[in-house]
Amino acid sequence: MRVIESISEMQQAAEQWRNERTKICLVPTMGYLHEGHLALARKARGLADIVVVSIFVNPTQFGPGEDYERYPQDMERDVRLLTELGVDITFAPRAFEMYSQGYQTYVEVKELTQPLCGRSRPGHFLGVTSVVTKLFNIVRPHAAVFGEKDFQQLIAIQRMVRDLNMAVEVIGHPIVREPDGLAMSSRNTYMSAEQRQTALRLNRSLKKAEQLVAAGERRGEVILARVRGYLEEGGGLRIDYADLRDPDTLQEVTLVKGPTLLAMAAYIGKARLLDNRILTPPSIK
Ligand code: AMP
């Protein structure tokens, strides 16, 4: 496996593969890799001749007071894991090269980035969609894999690609979980053993909501009251949001009549955790 830091070197390699009609798949990450990231890379491996995993902690998607400065990093371990997996390229650009002096260009997806994480992290998605555009321009992938854990991110990027006619197939990958159900995240390391137990409530509350829907409950208000109650029971967790939304438009849903996204974000100590699930009423399954 080759590690590339230079943007021009990455572009030259991509140009050559394109000329040879070699299929390229990109998996963008912020590093500190876990099994979730590796599952995305494995999926990419099955889709293309060349797999590029980018590792870049993108400063423009972090707000003031967020964890940019202390985001966990372990490049040596990441490179070892990606080598073992048979990834071709780790692209790890430097922030000063990605954002040279005078940088002022952003790509904005409007409505889809307003609710949920967009509300509590203003500017976050502007940073995400802009850096993904840059990565697409540098790596020139035919396909890119993103995790459904960041559901809003995935559909915002799919929207961006459609709206701007980018020739990249954006593929989602289901959430990868720890054996106890916690969605894997680089930020899970911020939690103590006790906080990690508290964090299990996220996935459990999603399961409870699924059971309610399976038992015939359709009222969003009732489902969300149960979910929020369960999340907060026992303390140690502050809900950022727990919402029912249309999985295509992210419009609020009041009655679960078709597939509905239950998305949540919660603070546990220093960690802000995300989880989600699509609830599907049995009649239409
Ligand atoms: P990150 O490094 O957190 O920016 O994540 C990089 C990519 O991995 C994104 O597309 C995430 O959605 C995806 N990802 C992170 N954690 C998981 C997980 N537990 N399951 C599936 N995908 C994930």
PDB file of C-alpha atoms and ligand atoms in Angstrom:
ATOM      1  CA  MET A   1       0.000   0.000   0.000  1.00  0.00           C
ATOM      2  CA  ARG A   2       1.149   3.485  -0.855  1.00  0.00           C
ATOM      3  CA  VAL A   3       0.652   6.474   1.439  1.00  0.00           C
ATOM      4  CA  ILE A   4       0.224   9.725  -0.466  1.00  0.00           C
ATOM      5  CA  GLU A   5       0.274  13.101   1.258  1.00  0.00           C
ATOM      6  CA  SER A   6       0.746  15.392  -1.723  1.00  0.00           C
ATOM      7  CA  ILE A   7      -2.368  16.550  -3.600  1.00  0.00           C
ATOM      8  CA  SER A   8      -0.560  16.736  -6.954  1.00  0.00           C
ATOM      9  CA  GLU A   9       0.872  13.235  -6.513  1.00  0.00           C
ATOM     10  CA  MET A  10      -2.629  11.908  -5.789  1.00  0.00           C
ATOM     11  CA  GLN A  11      -4.015  13.724  -8.835  1.00  0.00           C
ATOM     12  CA  GLN A  12      -1.293  12.314 -11.083  1.00  0.00           C
ATOM     13  CA  ALA A  13      -1.967   8.764  -9.892  1.00  0.00           C
ATOM     14  CA  ALA A  14      -5.720   9.247 -10.444  1.00  0.00           C
ATOM     15  CA  GLU A  15      -5.106  10.660 -13.927  1.00  0.00           C
ATOM     16  CA  GLN A  16      -3.077   7.590 -14.844  1.00  0.00           C
ATOM     17  CA  TRP A  17      -5.708   5.145 -13.557  1.00  0.00           C
ATOM     18  CA  ARG A  18      -8.410   7.045 -15.416  1.00  0.00           C
ATOM     19  CA  ASN A  19      -6.388   6.827 -18.641  1.00  0.00           C
ATOM     20  CA  GLU A  20      -5.994   3.089 -18.095  1.00  0.00           C
ATOM     21  CA  ARG A  21      -9.768   2.826 -17.464  1.00  0.00           C
ATOM     22  CA  THR A  22      -9.142   1.494 -13.978  1.00  0.00           C
ATOM     23  CA  LYS A  23     -12.123   1.804 -11.630  1.00  0.00           C
ATOM     24  CA  ILE A  24     -11.426   3.876  -8.499  1.00  0.00           C
ATOM     25  CA  CYS A  25     -13.421   3.789  -5.257  1.00  0.00           C
ATOM     26  CA  LEU A  26     -12.900   6.296  -2.445  1.00  0.00           C
ATOM     27  CA  VAL A  27     -13.696   5.908   1.262  1.00  0.00           C
ATOM     28  CA  PRO A  28     -13.363   9.278   3.007  1.00  0.00           C
ATOM     29  CA  THR A  29     -12.566   9.112   6.743  1.00  0.00           C
ATOM     30  CA  MET A  30     -11.091  11.184   9.529  1.00  0.00           C
ATOM     31  CA  GLY A  31      -8.891   8.275  10.618  1.00  0.00           C
ATOM     32  CA  TYR A  32      -8.564   6.538  13.999  1.00  0.00           C
ATOM     33  CA  LEU A  33     -10.069   3.630  12.129  1.00  0.00           C
ATOM     34  CA  HIS A  34     -12.432   1.056  13.566  1.00  0.00           C
ATOM     35  CA  GLU A  35     -14.337  -1.908  12.148  1.00  0.00           C
ATOM     36  CA  GLY A  36     -16.999   0.454  10.725  1.00  0.00           C
ATOM     37  CA  HIS A  37     -14.443   2.192   8.516  1.00  0.00           C
ATOM     38  CA  LEU A  38     -12.902  -1.158   7.560  1.00  0.00           C
ATOM     39  CA  ALA A  39     -16.298  -2.510   6.503  1.00  0.00           C
ATOM     40  CA  LEU A  40     -16.637   0.475   4.145  1.00  0.00           C
ATOM     41  CA  ALA A  41     -13.175  -0.220   2.722  1.00  0.00           C
ATOM     42  CA  ARG A  42     -14.051  -3.908   2.235  1.00  0.00           C
ATOM     43  CA  LYS A  43     -17.184  -2.899   0.368  1.00  0.00           C
ATOM     44  CA  ALA A  44     -15.062  -0.579  -1.797  1.00  0.00           C
ATOM     45  CA  ARG A  45     -12.630  -3.447  -2.437  1.00  0.00           C
ATOM     46  CA  GLY A  46     -15.480  -5.440  -3.985  1.00  0.00           C
ATOM     47  CA  LEU A  47     -16.504  -2.522  -6.216  1.00  0.00           C
ATOM     48  CA  ALA A  48     -13.300  -1.273  -7.812  1.00  0.00           C
ATOM     49  CA  ASP A  49      -9.763  -2.041  -8.986  1.00  0.00           C
ATOM     50  CA  ILE A  50      -8.189   0.701  -6.894  1.00  0.00           C
ATOM     51  CA  VAL A  51      -9.352   1.511  -3.359  1.00  0.00           C
ATOM     52  CA  VAL A  52      -8.341   4.861  -1.896  1.00  0.00           C
ATOM     53  CA  VAL A  53      -9.035   5.550   1.786  1.00  0.00           C
ATOM     54  CA  SER A  54      -8.573   9.182   2.701  1.00  0.00           C
ATOM     55  CA  ILE A  55      -7.628  10.195   6.211  1.00  0.00           C
ATOM     56  CA  PHE A  56      -8.171  13.866   6.857  1.00  0.00           C
ATOM     57  CA  VAL A  57      -9.438  15.580   9.995  1.00  0.00           C
ATOM     58  CA  ASN A  58     -11.154  18.389   8.175  1.00  0.00           C
ATOM     59  CA  PRO A  59     -10.957  21.634  10.167  1.00  0.00           C
ATOM     60  CA  THR A  60     -13.822  23.335   8.301  1.00  0.00           C
ATOM     61  CA  GLN A  61     -16.446  20.866   9.512  1.00  0.00           C
ATOM     62  CA  PHE A  62     -15.732  21.518  13.204  1.00  0.00           C
ATOM     63  CA  GLY A  63     -17.353  24.454  15.003  1.00  0.00           C
ATOM     64  CA  PRO A  64     -15.701  26.627  17.652  1.00  0.00           C
ATOM     65  CA  GLY A  65     -15.349  24.709  20.925  1.00  0.00           C
ATOM     66  CA  GLU A  66     -15.767  21.323  19.230  1.00  0.00           C
ATOM     67  CA  ASP A  67     -13.173  18.544  19.310  1.00  0.00           C
ATOM     68  CA  TYR A  68     -10.986  19.423  16.283  1.00  0.00           C
ATOM     69  CA  GLU A  69      -7.872  19.947  18.415  1.00  0.00           C
ATOM     70  CA  ARG A  70      -8.279  16.718  20.360  1.00  0.00           C
ATOM     71  CA  TYR A  71      -9.761  14.449  17.675  1.00  0.00           C
ATOM     72  CA  PRO A  72      -8.045  11.052  18.177  1.00  0.00           C
ATOM     73  CA  GLN A  73      -5.329  10.100  15.685  1.00  0.00           C
ATOM     74  CA  ASP A  74      -3.082   7.078  15.157  1.00  0.00           C
ATOM     75  CA  MET A  75      -1.729   7.133  11.616  1.00  0.00           C
ATOM     76  CA  GLU A  76       0.663   4.237  12.154  1.00  0.00           C
ATOM     77  CA  ARG A  77      -2.114   1.900  13.258  1.00  0.00           C
ATOM     78  CA  ASP A  78      -4.470   3.140  10.505  1.00  0.00           C
ATOM     79  CA  VAL A  79      -1.850   2.453   7.819  1.00  0.00           C
ATOM     80  CA  ARG A  80      -1.239  -1.029   9.230  1.00  0.00           C
ATOM     81  CA  LEU A  81      -4.971  -1.871   9.227  1.00  0.00           C
ATOM     82  CA  LEU A  82      -5.438  -0.610   5.672  1.00  0.00           C
ATOM     83  CA  THR A  83      -2.376  -2.523   4.471  1.00  0.00           C
ATOM     84  CA  GLU A  84      -3.742  -5.739   6.014  1.00  0.00           C
ATOM     85  CA  LEU A  85      -7.046  -5.110   4.277  1.00  0.00           C
ATOM     86  CA  GLY A  86      -5.489  -4.773   0.829  1.00  0.00           C
ATOM     87  CA  VAL A  87      -6.285  -1.091   0.323  1.00  0.00           C
ATOM     88  CA  ASP A  88      -4.176   0.418  -2.473  1.00  0.00           C
ATOM     89  CA  ILE A  89      -3.745   4.018  -1.340  1.00  0.00           C
ATOM     90  CA  THR A  90      -4.036   5.930   1.901  1.00  0.00           C
ATOM     91  CA  PHE A  91      -4.461   9.564   0.957  1.00  0.00           C
ATOM     92  CA  ALA A  92      -3.574  11.746   3.946  1.00  0.00           C
ATOM     93  CA  PRO A  93      -3.315  15.357   2.826  1.00  0.00           C
ATOM     94  CA  ARG A  94      -2.133  18.143   5.114  1.00  0.00           C
ATOM     95  CA  ALA A  95      -4.572  20.866   6.205  1.00  0.00           C
ATOM     96  CA  PHE A  96      -2.252  23.628   4.976  1.00  0.00           C
ATOM     97  CA  GLU A  97      -2.293  22.151   1.486  1.00  0.00           C
ATOM     98  CA  MET A  98      -6.046  21.474   1.445  1.00  0.00           C
ATOM     99  CA  TYR A  99      -6.744  25.038   2.634  1.00  0.00           C
ATOM    100  CA  SER A 100      -4.036  27.280   1.288  1.00  0.00           C
ATOM    101  CA  GLN A 101      -3.983  30.973   2.166  1.00  0.00           C
ATOM    102  CA  GLY A 102      -6.990  32.872   0.845  1.00  0.00           C
ATOM    103  CA  TYR A 103      -9.213  29.781   0.604  1.00  0.00           C
ATOM    104  CA  GLN A 104     -12.844  30.902   0.153  1.00  0.00           C
ATOM    105  CA  THR A 105     -14.862  28.362  -1.849  1.00  0.00           C
ATOM    106  CA  TYR A 106     -17.692  26.228  -0.426  1.00  0.00           C
ATOM    107  CA  VAL A 107     -20.370  23.925  -1.785  1.00  0.00           C
ATOM    108  CA  GLU A 108     -23.728  24.126  -0.009  1.00  0.00           C
ATOM    109  CA  VAL A 109     -26.590  21.637   0.049  1.00  0.00           C
ATOM    110  CA  LYS A 110     -29.483  23.678   1.365  1.00  0.00           C
ATOM    111  CA  GLU A 111     -32.634  22.127   2.894  1.00  0.00           C
ATOM    112  CA  LEU A 112     -31.253  18.673   3.712  1.00  0.00           C
ATOM    113  CA  THR A 113     -28.530  20.146   5.910  1.00  0.00           C
ATOM    114  CA  GLN A 114     -30.815  22.406   7.959  1.00  0.00           C
ATOM    115  CA  PRO A 115     -32.423  20.045  10.537  1.00  0.00           C
ATOM    116  CA  LEU A 116     -30.912  17.421  12.899  1.00  0.00           C
ATOM    117  CA  CYS A 117     -27.096  17.801  13.050  1.00  0.00           C
ATOM    118  CA  GLY A 118     -27.292  20.947  10.922  1.00  0.00           C
ATOM    119  CA  ARG A 119     -29.227  22.715  13.662  1.00  0.00           C
ATOM    120  CA  SER A 120     -26.776  21.971  16.473  1.00  0.00           C
ATOM    121  CA  ARG A 121     -23.637  22.196  14.315  1.00  0.00           C
ATOM    122  CA  PRO A 122     -24.023  25.275  12.099  1.00  0.00           C
ATOM    123  CA  GLY A 123     -21.517  25.200   9.235  1.00  0.00           C
ATOM    124  CA  HIS A 124     -20.721  21.509   9.753  1.00  0.00           C
ATOM    125  CA  PHE A 125     -22.269  20.236   6.535  1.00  0.00           C
ATOM    126  CA  LEU A 126     -20.852  23.150   4.544  1.00  0.00           C
ATOM    127  CA  GLY A 127     -17.428  21.887   5.614  1.00  0.00           C
ATOM    128  CA  VAL A 128     -18.352  18.275   4.825  1.00  0.00           C
ATOM    129  CA  THR A 129     -19.807  18.822   1.352  1.00  0.00           C
ATOM    130  CA  SER A 130     -16.950  21.158   0.419  1.00  0.00           C
ATOM    131  CA  VAL A 131     -14.196  18.790   1.529  1.00  0.00           C
ATOM    132  CA  VAL A 132     -15.899  15.822  -0.144  1.00  0.00           C
ATOM    133  CA  THR A 133     -16.047  17.860  -3.373  1.00  0.00           C
ATOM    134  CA  LYS A 134     -12.320  18.561  -3.035  1.00  0.00           C
ATOM    135  CA  LEU A 135     -11.587  14.870  -2.382  1.00  0.00           C
ATOM    136  CA  PHE A 136     -13.678  13.876  -5.416  1.00  0.00           C
ATOM    137  CA  ASN A 137     -11.725  16.376  -7.570  1.00  0.00           C
ATOM    138  CA  ILE A 138      -8.383  15.095  -6.304  1.00  0.00           C
ATOM    139  CA  VAL A 139      -9.028  11.319  -6.260  1.00  0.00           C
ATOM    140  CA  ARG A 140     -11.512  11.320  -9.177  1.00  0.00           C
ATOM    141  CA  PRO A 141     -13.315   8.194  -7.951  1.00  0.00           C
ATOM    142  CA  HIS A 142     -15.995   6.383  -9.950  1.00  0.00           C
ATOM    143  CA  ALA A 143     -17.637   5.407  -6.659  1.00  0.00           C
ATOM    144  CA  ALA A 144     -17.460   6.427  -2.998  1.00  0.00           C
ATOM    145  CA  VAL A 145     -18.709   4.621   0.113  1.00  0.00           C
ATOM    146  CA  PHE A 146     -20.238   6.418   3.118  1.00  0.00           C
ATOM    147  CA  GLY A 147     -21.717   5.011   6.330  1.00  0.00           C
ATOM    148  CA  GLU A 148     -25.397   5.162   7.216  1.00  0.00           C
ATOM    149  CA  LYS A 149     -24.396   6.075  10.763  1.00  0.00           C
ATOM    150  CA  ASP A 150     -24.079   9.618   9.405  1.00  0.00           C
ATOM    151  CA  PHE A 151     -27.359   9.286   7.542  1.00  0.00           C
ATOM    152  CA  GLN A 152     -27.858  13.011   6.951  1.00  0.00           C
ATOM    153  CA  GLN A 153     -24.317  13.285   5.579  1.00  0.00           C
ATOM    154  CA  LEU A 154     -24.914  10.362   3.211  1.00  0.00           C
ATOM    155  CA  ILE A 155     -28.099  11.783   1.710  1.00  0.00           C
ATOM    156  CA  ALA A 156     -26.692  15.319   1.535  1.00  0.00           C
ATOM    157  CA  ILE A 157     -23.742  14.000  -0.491  1.00  0.00           C
ATOM    158  CA  GLN A 158     -26.054  11.970  -2.725  1.00  0.00           C
ATOM    159  CA  ARG A 159     -28.080  15.167  -3.307  1.00  0.00           C
ATOM    160  CA  MET A 160     -24.934  17.196  -4.030  1.00  0.00           C
ATOM    161  CA  VAL A 161     -23.691  14.631  -6.555  1.00  0.00           C
ATOM    162  CA  ARG A 162     -27.039  14.646  -8.352  1.00  0.00           C
ATOM    163  CA  ASP A 163     -27.427  18.430  -8.260  1.00  0.00           C
ATOM    164  CA  LEU A 164     -23.900  19.173  -9.467  1.00  0.00           C
ATOM    165  CA  ASN A 165     -23.751  16.292 -11.997  1.00  0.00           C
ATOM    166  CA  MET A 166     -20.697  14.750 -10.380  1.00  0.00           C
ATOM    167  CA  ALA A 167     -19.880  11.416 -12.032  1.00  0.00           C
ATOM    168  CA  VAL A 168     -19.513   9.522  -8.749  1.00  0.00           C
ATOM    169  CA  GLU A 169     -21.750   6.720  -7.517  1.00  0.00           C
ATOM    170  CA  VAL A 170     -22.363   7.324  -3.803  1.00  0.00           C
ATOM    171  CA  ILE A 171     -22.971   4.065  -1.967  1.00  0.00           C
ATOM    172  CA  GLY A 172     -24.275   3.708   1.601  1.00  0.00           C
ATOM    173  CA  HIS A 173     -23.130   1.051   4.069  1.00  0.00           C
ATOM    174  CA  PRO A 174     -25.210  -0.118   7.074  1.00  0.00           C
ATOM    175  CA  ILE A 175     -24.161   0.889  10.609  1.00  0.00           C
ATOM    176  CA  VAL A 176     -21.482  -1.366  12.086  1.00  0.00           C
ATOM    177  CA  ARG A 177     -21.970  -2.009  15.808  1.00  0.00           C
ATOM    178  CA  GLU A 178     -20.002  -3.336  18.767  1.00  0.00           C
ATOM    179  CA  PRO A 179     -21.220  -6.762  19.997  1.00  0.00           C
ATOM    180  CA  ASP A 180     -23.320  -4.947  22.638  1.00  0.00           C
ATOM    181  CA  GLY A 181     -25.043  -2.809  19.986  1.00  0.00           C
ATOM    182  CA  LEU A 182     -23.184   0.492  20.365  1.00  0.00           C
ATOM    183  CA  ALA A 183     -22.600   2.074  16.951  1.00  0.00           C
ATOM    184  CA  MET A 184     -18.850   2.179  16.345  1.00  0.00           C
ATOM    185  CA  SER A 185     -17.310   5.645  16.376  1.00  0.00           C
ATOM    186  CA  SER A 186     -13.831   7.106  16.780  1.00  0.00           C
ATOM    187  CA  ARG A 187     -15.408   9.313  19.451  1.00  0.00           C
ATOM    188  CA  ASN A 188     -16.384   6.311  21.614  1.00  0.00           C
ATOM    189  CA  THR A 189     -12.880   6.556  23.115  1.00  0.00           C
ATOM    190  CA  TYR A 190     -13.951   9.791  24.850  1.00  0.00           C
ATOM    191  CA  MET A 191     -16.192   7.752  27.182  1.00  0.00           C
ATOM    192  CA  SER A 192     -15.461   6.043  30.507  1.00  0.00           C
ATOM    193  CA  ALA A 193     -16.630   2.453  31.060  1.00  0.00           C
ATOM    194  CA  GLU A 194     -19.705   3.780  32.886  1.00  0.00           C
ATOM    195  CA  GLN A 195     -20.526   6.286  30.148  1.00  0.00           C
ATOM    196  CA  ARG A 196     -20.177   3.529  27.573  1.00  0.00           C
ATOM    197  CA  GLN A 197     -22.927   1.597  29.407  1.00  0.00           C
ATOM    198  CA  THR A 198     -25.101   4.721  29.296  1.00  0.00           C
ATOM    199  CA  ALA A 199     -24.420   4.954  25.543  1.00  0.00           C
ATOM    200  CA  LEU A 200     -26.111   1.575  24.986  1.00  0.00           C
ATOM    201  CA  ARG A 201     -29.419   3.364  25.536  1.00  0.00           C
ATOM    202  CA  LEU A 202     -29.209   4.862  22.042  1.00  0.00           C
ATOM    203  CA  ASN A 203     -29.436   1.574  20.182  1.00  0.00           C
ATOM    204  CA  ARG A 204     -31.820   0.128  22.781  1.00  0.00           C
ATOM    205  CA  SER A 205     -34.192   3.071  22.383  1.00  0.00           C
ATOM    206  CA  LEU A 206     -34.158   2.521  18.605  1.00  0.00           C
ATOM    207  CA  LYS A 207     -35.108  -1.099  19.204  1.00  0.00           C
ATOM    208  CA  LYS A 208     -37.908  -0.045  21.560  1.00  0.00           C
ATOM    209  CA  ALA A 209     -39.268   2.288  18.906  1.00  0.00           C
ATOM    210  CA  GLU A 210     -39.152  -0.531  16.388  1.00  0.00           C
ATOM    211  CA  GLN A 211     -41.102  -2.759  18.797  1.00  0.00           C
ATOM    212  CA  LEU A 212     -43.715  -0.035  19.293  1.00  0.00           C
ATOM    213  CA  VAL A 213     -44.173   0.315  15.542  1.00  0.00           C
ATOM    214  CA  ALA A 214     -44.338  -3.472  15.155  1.00  0.00           C
ATOM    215  CA  ALA A 215     -47.073  -3.509  17.826  1.00  0.00           C
ATOM    216  CA  GLY A 216     -49.123  -1.049  15.801  1.00  0.00           C
ATOM    217  CA  GLU A 217     -48.168   2.346  17.233  1.00  0.00           C
ATOM    218  CA  ARG A 218     -48.087   4.978  14.478  1.00  0.00           C
ATOM    219  CA  ARG A 219     -48.187   8.267  16.425  1.00  0.00           C
ATOM    220  CA  GLY A 220     -44.831  10.017  16.204  1.00  0.00           C
ATOM    221  CA  GLU A 221     -45.455  11.943  19.406  1.00  0.00           C
ATOM    222  CA  VAL A 222     -46.024   8.753  21.392  1.00  0.00           C
ATOM    223  CA  ILE A 223     -43.009   6.986  19.908  1.00  0.00           C
ATOM    224  CA  LEU A 224     -40.712   9.958  20.517  1.00  0.00           C
ATOM    225  CA  ALA A 225     -41.948  10.430  24.096  1.00  0.00           C
ATOM    226  CA  ARG A 226     -41.058   6.802  24.842  1.00  0.00           C
ATOM    227  CA  VAL A 227     -37.685   7.101  23.118  1.00  0.00           C
ATOM    228  CA  ARG A 228     -36.746  10.332  24.891  1.00  0.00           C
ATOM    229  CA  GLY A 229     -37.966   8.997  28.234  1.00  0.00           C
ATOM    230  CA  TYR A 230     -35.874   5.866  27.860  1.00  0.00           C
ATOM    231  CA  LEU A 231     -32.777   7.796  26.751  1.00  0.00           C
ATOM    232  CA  GLU A 232     -32.921  10.147  29.748  1.00  0.00           C
ATOM    233  CA  GLU A 233     -33.850   7.515  32.345  1.00  0.00           C
ATOM    234  CA  GLY A 234     -30.949   7.121  34.768  1.00  0.00           C
ATOM    235  CA  GLY A 235     -29.272  10.396  33.768  1.00  0.00           C
ATOM    236  CA  GLY A 236     -25.783  10.879  32.376  1.00  0.00           C
ATOM    237  CA  LEU A 237     -27.089  11.649  28.898  1.00  0.00           C
ATOM    238  CA  ARG A 238     -28.309  14.858  27.294  1.00  0.00           C
ATOM    239  CA  ILE A 239     -30.416  14.557  24.160  1.00  0.00           C
ATOM    240  CA  ASP A 240     -29.427  16.854  21.313  1.00  0.00           C
ATOM    241  CA  TYR A 241     -32.276  15.605  19.141  1.00  0.00           C
ATOM    242  CA  ALA A 242     -34.445  12.525  18.674  1.00  0.00           C
ATOM    243  CA  ASP A 243     -36.626  12.993  15.603  1.00  0.00           C
ATOM    244  CA  LEU A 244     -38.785  11.111  13.150  1.00  0.00           C
ATOM    245  CA  ARG A 245     -38.086  12.185   9.584  1.00  0.00           C
ATOM    246  CA  ASP A 246     -38.795  11.196   6.009  1.00  0.00           C
ATOM    247  CA  PRO A 247     -35.619   9.334   4.944  1.00  0.00           C
ATOM    248  CA  ASP A 248     -35.534  11.063   1.545  1.00  0.00           C
ATOM    249  CA  THR A 249     -36.430  14.658   2.381  1.00  0.00           C
ATOM    250  CA  LEU A 250     -35.774  14.801   6.161  1.00  0.00           C
ATOM    251  CA  GLN A 251     -39.180  16.478   6.574  1.00  0.00           C
ATOM    252  CA  GLU A 252     -40.722  15.840   9.993  1.00  0.00           C
ATOM    253  CA  VAL A 253     -43.026  12.827  10.239  1.00  0.00           C
ATOM    254  CA  THR A 254     -45.977  12.824  12.638  1.00  0.00           C
ATOM    255  CA  LEU A 255     -47.509   9.465  11.646  1.00  0.00           C
ATOM    256  CA  VAL A 256     -45.340   6.454  10.822  1.00  0.00           C
ATOM    257  CA  LYS A 257     -47.161   5.229   7.719  1.00  0.00           C
ATOM    258  CA  GLY A 258     -44.135   4.219   5.636  1.00  0.00           C
ATOM    259  CA  PRO A 259     -40.387   3.788   6.150  1.00  0.00           C
ATOM    260  CA  THR A 260     -39.410   6.524   8.616  1.00  0.00           C
ATOM    261  CA  LEU A 261     -35.999   7.595   9.856  1.00  0.00           C
ATOM    262  CA  LEU A 262     -35.624   7.717  13.638  1.00  0.00           C
ATOM    263  CA  ALA A 263     -32.436   9.749  14.084  1.00  0.00           C
ATOM    264  CA  MET A 264     -30.817  10.804  17.335  1.00  0.00           C
ATOM    265  CA  ALA A 265     -27.797  12.618  18.719  1.00  0.00           C
ATOM    266  CA  ALA A 266     -26.885  12.735  22.394  1.00  0.00           C
ATOM    267  CA  TYR A 267     -24.108  14.068  24.589  1.00  0.00           C
ATOM    268  CA  ILE A 268     -22.546  11.707  27.097  1.00  0.00           C
ATOM    269  CA  GLY A 269     -19.725  13.481  28.893  1.00  0.00           C
ATOM    270  CA  LYS A 270     -17.410  14.848  26.205  1.00  0.00           C
ATOM    271  CA  ALA A 271     -18.770  12.572  23.480  1.00  0.00           C
ATOM    272  CA  ARG A 272     -21.542  13.494  21.058  1.00  0.00           C
ATOM    273  CA  LEU A 273     -22.973  10.254  19.717  1.00  0.00           C
ATOM    274  CA  LEU A 274     -25.207   9.556  16.741  1.00  0.00           C
ATOM    275  CA  ASP A 275     -27.476   6.641  15.950  1.00  0.00           C
ATOM    276  CA  ASN A 276     -30.446   5.969  13.702  1.00  0.00           C
ATOM    277  CA  ARG A 277     -32.713   3.319  12.299  1.00  0.00           C
ATOM    278  CA  ILE A 278     -35.361   3.143   9.606  1.00  0.00           C
ATOM    279  CA  LEU A 279     -38.694   2.161  11.176  1.00  0.00           C
ATOM    280  CA  THR A 280     -40.941   0.237   8.802  1.00  0.00           C
ATOM    281  CA  PRO A 281     -44.567  -0.481   9.689  1.00  0.00           C
ATOM    282  CA  PRO A 282     -45.259  -4.221   9.222  1.00  0.00           C
ATOM    283  CA  SER A 283     -48.047  -3.757   6.669  1.00  0.00           C
ATOM    284  CA  ILE A 284     -45.619  -2.442   4.051  1.00  0.00           C
ATOM    285  CA  LYS A 285     -42.594  -4.612   4.910  1.00  0.00           C
TER     286      LYS A 285
HETATM  287  P1  AMP B   1     -15.520   9.455  10.159  1.00  0.00           P
HETATM  288  O1  AMP B   1     -14.107   9.008  10.198  1.00  0.00           O
HETATM  289  O2  AMP B   1     -16.205   9.392  11.475  1.00  0.00           O
HETATM  290  O3  AMP B   1     -15.684  10.776   9.438  1.00  0.00           O
HETATM  291  O4  AMP B   1     -16.290   8.403   9.260  1.00  0.00           O
HETATM  292  C1  AMP B   1     -15.869   8.087   7.961  1.00  0.00           C
HETATM  293  C2  AMP B   1     -16.934   7.269   7.275  1.00  0.00           C
HETATM  294  O5  AMP B   1     -17.156   6.079   8.018  1.00  0.00           O
HETATM  295  C3  AMP B   1     -18.278   7.981   7.176  1.00  0.00           C
HETATM  296  O6  AMP B   1     -18.880   7.674   5.924  1.00  0.00           O
HETATM  297  C4  AMP B   1     -19.059   7.386   8.317  1.00  0.00           C
HETATM  298  O7  AMP B   1     -20.457   7.395   8.124  1.00  0.00           O
HETATM  299  C5  AMP B   1     -18.529   5.974   8.308  1.00  0.00           C
HETATM  300  N1  AMP B   1     -18.714   5.327   9.611  1.00  0.00           N
HETATM  301  C6  AMP B   1     -18.243   5.743  10.815  1.00  0.00           C
HETATM  302  N2  AMP B   1     -18.659   4.907  11.784  1.00  0.00           N
HETATM  303  C7  AMP B   1     -19.416   3.948  11.190  1.00  0.00           C
HETATM  304  C8  AMP B   1     -20.130   2.808  11.651  1.00  0.00           C
HETATM  305  N3  AMP B   1     -20.178   2.478  12.933  1.00  0.00           N
HETATM  306  N4  AMP B   1     -20.789   2.068  10.741  1.00  0.00           N
HETATM  307  C9  AMP B   1     -20.785   2.389   9.427  1.00  0.00           C
HETATM  308  N5  AMP B   1     -20.131   3.455   8.929  1.00  0.00           N
HETATM  309  C10 AMP B   1     -19.445   4.227   9.789  1.00  0.00           C
END
